[in-house]
Amino acid sequence: MLDDDFRTIWLKPDDESVVQIIDQRLLPHEYKIEDLSSWRDGLAAIADMYVRGAPLIGATAAWSLYLAARQGGMTELKTAADALISSRPTAVNLRWAIDRVLDRVKSLSDGADLTGAVRADAEAICDEDVEISLGIGRHGLKLLKEISDRKQGVVNVLTHCNAGALATINWGTATAPVYLAHANGIDVHVWVDETRPRNQGSQLTAWELGQRGVPHTLIVDNAGGHLMQHGQVDIVITGTDRTTRCGDVANKIGTYLKALAADDNDVPFYVALPSTTIDWSARDGVAEIPIEQRDSREVSHVRGAIDGNVVEVATTAASTPISNYAFDVTPARLVTGLITERGVCDASEAGLTSLFPEFA
Ligand code: MRU
């Protein structure tokens, strides 16, 4: 199922009025394809987390704009853009994709094919994302190979949340180096953080590593520090939902604690990211990145399967007060390096602009 040709979003074969996605809320218990027939379906898919992960959120927004253009031309496209932009506040790829499509259509002459232009852009965003992930994979592979050569043994990677194929169009960000290492015969093993409250680690990352035959072990979120103290983690690689131009990294809640533990144990802590996740307008991540707060039900309930049927069960008293911050910010000083499609750099403005001089 999850192979080199895998895609997380696509236009339905033989029906250009429908975009298709995987309902990721049901994984790993059920693999269900969902139809998006309107931009409002796309909005719901993003807001209700049928799709998630910064690059896929951006791509879904672009395809939603295609559906809007198809339905009601420029007026509907602008209405859709306004509604989509605030559906997931932390993941900056959403804003990036919407701005890219709006910029593109601005330059169209009267009578031009609006729907065709937006479709071409949505397709390009997806195709480019696959190439970007592969670029991240090739650069990250060198880091894993260095560890493998030095250690002459299994390379233990720890990751948090899902920064895999399912969070992108294919290959993933944090997982791309792992997939390429595995394919190149490097002995690699991944510690997968469960990632409460939505369990993207246990439900998505573990599933997709299994699909590709990569050795992995699921751990509870608080186990990483212990493993690092006992020399069982060679490198941490996570993804990010927004990284500032100075290298501060917003990622799934709990990432900051992993970075602190890595720092205390001299374990290299890398963040893998496409350039589309860099917010060049922001410097100080803690002060400037909006942190999404999600439904308390994600904390009070756990989703799983009983006899193959996906169900939710309560784990707390209904009266328990809950807060549910979905992301945190890891300051650049705790990040060993950023793995991008153009290479690996320091988590700093100088590091990022050395790879992306057009933003200097
Ligand atoms: O809330 P989600 O599932 O959309 O969050 C996704 C993450 O935080 C991932 O860790 C990921 O790194 C960012 S996308 C590659």
XYZ file of C-alpha atoms and ligand atoms in Angstrom:
375
model
C 0.000 0.000 0.000
C 2.639 2.513 1.101
C 5.303 2.366 -1.600
C 7.357 4.712 -3.804
C 4.237 5.685 -5.802
C 2.039 6.281 -2.747
C 0.153 9.603 -2.578
C -1.872 11.089 0.277
C -4.086 13.252 -1.969
C -5.051 12.958 -5.626
C -7.683 13.854 -8.199
C -10.210 11.031 -8.575
C -9.510 9.042 -11.741
C -12.216 9.750 -14.350
C -13.943 12.413 -12.213
C -12.283 15.822 -12.099
C -14.904 17.175 -9.725
C -13.649 15.037 -6.833
C -10.387 15.058 -4.880
C -9.570 11.977 -2.820
C -7.749 11.576 0.490
C -7.205 8.886 3.115
C -9.249 9.314 6.277
C -6.238 9.238 8.599
C -8.444 9.287 11.692
C -9.179 5.618 11.115
C -5.623 4.384 10.617
C -4.155 1.900 11.339
C -7.401 -0.002 11.823
C -9.118 0.927 8.590
C -7.808 2.254 5.252
C -10.682 4.361 3.972
C -10.592 6.700 1.002
C -12.730 9.795 1.350
C -14.149 11.963 -1.460
C -13.849 15.751 -1.279
C -16.545 17.160 -3.575
C -16.437 20.796 -2.472
C -14.003 23.196 -0.824
C -16.091 22.893 2.329
C -15.291 19.163 2.365
C -11.624 20.121 2.089
C -11.967 22.579 4.952
C -13.617 19.907 7.117
C -10.903 17.392 6.195
C -8.242 19.823 7.457
C -10.096 21.064 10.539
C -11.242 17.604 11.646
C -7.841 16.059 10.891
C -8.801 13.542 8.225
C -5.551 14.937 6.830
C -2.809 16.399 9.011
C 0.868 17.295 8.928
C 1.994 20.672 7.638
C 2.821 19.795 3.982
C -0.354 17.752 3.469
C -2.475 20.481 5.073
C -1.014 22.944 2.529
C -1.659 20.583 -0.382
C -5.242 19.940 0.764
C -5.838 23.692 0.918
C -4.572 24.051 -2.664
C -6.859 21.257 -3.887
C -9.764 22.829 -1.964
C -9.148 26.065 -3.874
C -9.319 24.063 -7.090
C -12.736 22.732 -6.044
C -13.827 26.280 -5.158
C -12.709 27.658 -8.543
C -14.577 24.859 -10.273
C -17.746 25.552 -8.320
C -17.913 29.323 -8.351
C -14.927 30.938 -10.034
C -12.902 33.718 -8.442
C -15.606 34.773 -5.949
C -15.874 31.292 -4.485
C -12.102 30.859 -4.534
C -11.632 33.990 -2.396
C -14.369 32.925 0.035
C -12.691 29.527 0.342
C -9.240 31.067 0.863
C -10.570 33.248 3.718
C -12.183 30.270 5.418
C -9.264 27.868 4.924
C -6.528 30.183 6.171
C -7.503 29.911 9.843
C -8.421 26.211 9.915
C -5.066 25.071 11.447
C -3.202 28.046 12.953
C 0.310 26.635 13.587
C 1.125 24.818 10.328
C 2.485 27.580 8.093
C 2.285 25.542 4.877
C -1.432 26.314 4.875
C -0.796 30.046 4.456
C 2.066 29.347 2.051
C -0.092 27.223 -0.279
C -3.035 29.626 -0.240
C -0.775 32.627 -0.936
C 0.903 30.737 -3.763
C -2.415 29.952 -5.472
C -3.758 33.493 -4.939
C -0.551 34.980 -6.400
C -0.812 32.674 -9.378
C -4.423 33.548 -10.196
C -3.783 37.279 -9.758
C -1.597 37.212 -12.853
C -4.221 35.498 -15.050
C -5.656 37.553 -17.866
C -9.426 38.014 -18.317
C -11.031 34.906 -19.738
C -8.120 32.669 -18.746
C -8.849 29.177 -17.490
C -8.993 29.794 -13.707
C -9.841 26.216 -12.757
C -7.100 24.830 -14.993
C -4.547 27.215 -13.478
C -5.443 26.322 -9.881
C -5.432 22.631 -10.726
C -1.965 22.956 -12.265
C -0.730 24.697 -9.131
C -2.227 22.076 -6.784
C -0.602 19.335 -8.874
C 2.718 21.185 -8.868
C 2.602 21.668 -5.071
C 2.158 17.900 -4.671
C 4.834 16.922 -7.213
C 7.302 19.411 -5.729
C 6.595 18.124 -2.221
C 7.594 14.610 -3.259
C 10.880 15.921 -4.704
C 11.485 18.062 -1.607
C 10.963 15.089 0.708
C 13.380 13.029 -1.364
C 15.914 15.885 -1.157
C 15.539 15.926 2.647
C 15.943 12.161 2.578
C 19.202 12.296 0.610
C 20.756 14.899 2.917
C 19.546 13.175 6.077
C 20.825 9.840 4.773
C 24.395 11.176 4.994
C 23.915 11.819 8.730
C 22.626 8.289 9.308
C 25.426 6.795 7.221
C 28.049 8.678 9.255
C 26.608 7.244 12.482
C 26.428 3.760 10.965
C 30.055 3.915 9.758
C 31.273 5.186 13.115
C 29.240 2.809 15.227
C 29.412 -0.270 13.030
C 26.024 -1.230 14.405
C 22.349 -0.402 14.327
C 21.465 3.310 14.099
C 18.748 4.153 16.633
C 16.604 7.115 15.600
C 13.968 8.609 17.887
C 11.052 10.512 16.367
C 8.013 12.285 17.726
C 4.546 12.580 16.176
C 4.150 11.701 12.490
C 6.470 13.470 10.104
C 6.122 10.648 7.630
C 4.643 9.987 4.217
C 1.190 10.531 5.710
C 2.081 14.069 6.801
C 3.356 14.959 3.327
C 2.555 13.678 -0.157
C 5.005 10.769 0.127
C 8.275 9.889 1.923
C 7.805 12.351 4.762
C 10.287 14.763 6.268
C 11.760 13.061 9.357
C 11.121 9.603 7.890
C 12.602 10.219 4.422
C 16.234 9.752 5.628
C 15.142 6.603 7.463
C 13.408 5.133 4.404
C 16.415 5.859 2.204
C 18.819 4.455 4.825
C 16.774 1.266 5.051
C 16.665 0.979 1.258
C 20.453 1.484 1.135
C 21.158 -1.377 3.504
C 21.887 0.694 6.626
C 20.786 -1.071 9.792
C 18.309 1.460 11.148
C 15.762 1.201 13.951
C 13.235 3.852 15.020
C 11.938 4.576 18.521
C 8.416 5.871 17.865
C 6.923 8.203 20.486
C 3.258 7.408 21.010
C 2.457 11.168 20.818
C -0.507 11.815 23.032
C -3.163 13.027 22.758
C -3.927 12.002 19.155
C -1.327 9.247 19.006
C 0.067 10.129 15.593
C 3.141 8.082 16.549
C 1.379 4.875 17.487
C -1.337 5.141 14.861
C 0.473 6.638 11.862
C 4.285 6.543 12.185
C 4.421 2.978 13.506
C 1.981 1.867 10.819
C 3.863 3.424 7.940
C 7.282 2.206 9.140
C 5.729 -1.266 9.316
C 4.357 -0.886 5.790
C 7.879 -0.208 4.541
C 9.474 -2.939 6.642
C 11.575 -0.569 8.786
C 12.402 -1.983 12.245
C 10.753 0.143 14.920
C 9.542 0.058 18.519
C 6.667 2.042 19.983
C 7.405 3.819 23.269
C 5.363 6.013 25.593
C 6.055 9.712 25.296
C 8.071 9.903 28.496
C 10.509 7.082 27.667
C 12.861 9.053 25.394
C 14.929 10.626 28.188
C 15.517 7.251 29.807
C 16.619 5.704 26.515
C 19.006 8.595 25.873
C 20.574 8.219 29.342
C 21.281 4.585 28.495
C 22.890 5.247 25.107
C 19.997 3.808 23.156
C 19.326 6.824 20.943
C 21.935 7.891 18.349
C 19.957 10.744 16.829
C 16.581 12.438 17.210
C 14.857 13.538 14.009
C 11.496 15.292 14.139
C 9.450 17.274 11.674
C 8.082 20.771 12.188
C 4.913 22.695 11.498
C 6.621 26.080 11.398
C 10.267 27.121 11.752
C 11.301 30.749 12.108
C 14.073 32.365 10.049
C 16.240 32.157 13.172
C 15.717 28.401 13.518
C 13.154 28.132 16.334
C 11.027 25.070 15.678
C 7.312 24.585 16.375
C 6.345 20.944 16.388
C 3.949 18.570 18.121
C 3.633 19.141 21.866
C 6.428 17.346 23.700
C 9.107 17.964 21.091
C 10.730 20.605 23.339
C 11.107 18.074 26.169
C 12.829 15.646 23.775
C 15.234 18.398 22.744
C 16.049 19.166 26.393
C 16.718 15.496 27.089
C 18.840 15.219 23.934
C 20.868 18.263 24.961
C 21.463 16.847 28.444
C 22.684 13.567 26.965
C 24.704 14.889 24.006
C 22.356 13.232 21.533
C 22.158 15.160 18.228
C 18.713 16.668 17.716
C 17.823 17.339 14.075
C 14.675 18.762 12.519
C 13.742 17.788 8.956
C 11.775 20.365 7.039
C 10.792 21.480 3.569
C 11.498 25.139 2.872
C 7.715 25.576 2.638
C 7.603 25.210 6.441
C 9.939 28.147 7.077
C 8.146 31.292 8.203
C 10.579 33.910 6.935
C 8.537 36.667 8.594
C 9.028 35.280 12.116
C 12.171 35.347 14.265
C 11.251 34.454 17.842
C 9.233 31.234 17.810
C 8.005 31.380 21.403
C 6.749 34.946 20.994
C 5.486 34.810 17.436
C 4.206 31.346 16.504
C 0.490 30.849 17.261
C -0.011 27.615 19.166
C -3.154 25.736 18.267
C -5.347 24.615 21.150
C -7.515 21.656 20.304
C -10.687 20.017 21.523
C -10.484 18.713 25.109
C -12.013 15.464 23.867
C -8.638 14.525 22.371
C -7.318 14.352 25.952
C -10.362 12.947 27.718
C -10.908 10.160 25.168
C -8.753 7.640 23.344
C -9.552 6.273 19.924
C -8.878 2.629 19.155
C -10.519 -0.459 17.718
C -12.602 -3.216 19.237
C -13.009 -6.243 16.989
C -11.956 -4.111 14.029
C -14.447 -1.312 14.718
C -13.014 2.118 15.522
C -14.404 3.432 18.815
C -13.597 6.155 21.342
C -13.515 5.576 25.075
C -13.335 8.098 27.927
C -10.237 7.924 30.123
C -11.073 10.692 32.627
C -13.993 11.805 34.748
C -16.269 13.997 32.630
C -15.786 16.851 35.149
C -11.955 16.978 34.823
C -10.747 20.367 33.537
C -8.493 19.926 30.493
C -6.144 22.024 28.408
C -4.857 20.758 25.073
C -1.968 22.696 23.539
C -1.131 20.922 20.294
C 2.378 22.293 19.643
C 5.392 23.689 21.444
C 8.460 25.614 20.345
C 12.000 24.249 20.597
C 14.472 27.144 20.664
C 17.174 27.067 17.987
C 19.917 26.681 20.628
C 18.663 23.120 21.294
C 18.598 22.128 17.615
C 21.804 20.537 16.280
C 20.827 21.134 12.665
C 18.043 21.554 10.133
C 17.747 19.026 7.307
C 16.249 20.744 4.258
C 15.906 19.841 0.589
C 18.988 21.980 -0.126
C 21.205 20.520 2.586
C 21.821 20.492 6.327
C 22.445 23.794 8.121
C 22.728 25.344 11.557
C 19.449 26.304 13.166
C 20.096 29.997 12.738
C 19.353 32.847 10.369
C 22.882 32.564 8.945
C 22.459 28.819 8.460
C 19.088 29.070 6.740
C 20.005 32.002 4.519
C 23.225 30.246 3.456
C 20.961 27.585 1.874
C 18.187 29.989 0.837
C 20.015 33.220 -0.127
C 16.874 34.510 -1.846
C 15.447 35.169 1.653
C 18.559 36.899 3.084
O -1.375 18.036 14.498
P -0.725 17.378 13.312
O -0.905 15.903 13.287
O -1.081 18.055 12.028
O 0.820 17.665 13.593
C 1.850 17.144 12.809
C 3.149 17.282 13.501
O 3.304 17.983 14.474
C 4.257 16.515 12.979
O 5.176 16.273 14.003
C 5.007 16.989 11.819
O 6.310 17.076 12.136
C 4.840 18.217 11.153
S 4.472 17.886 9.480
C 5.757 17.036 8.732
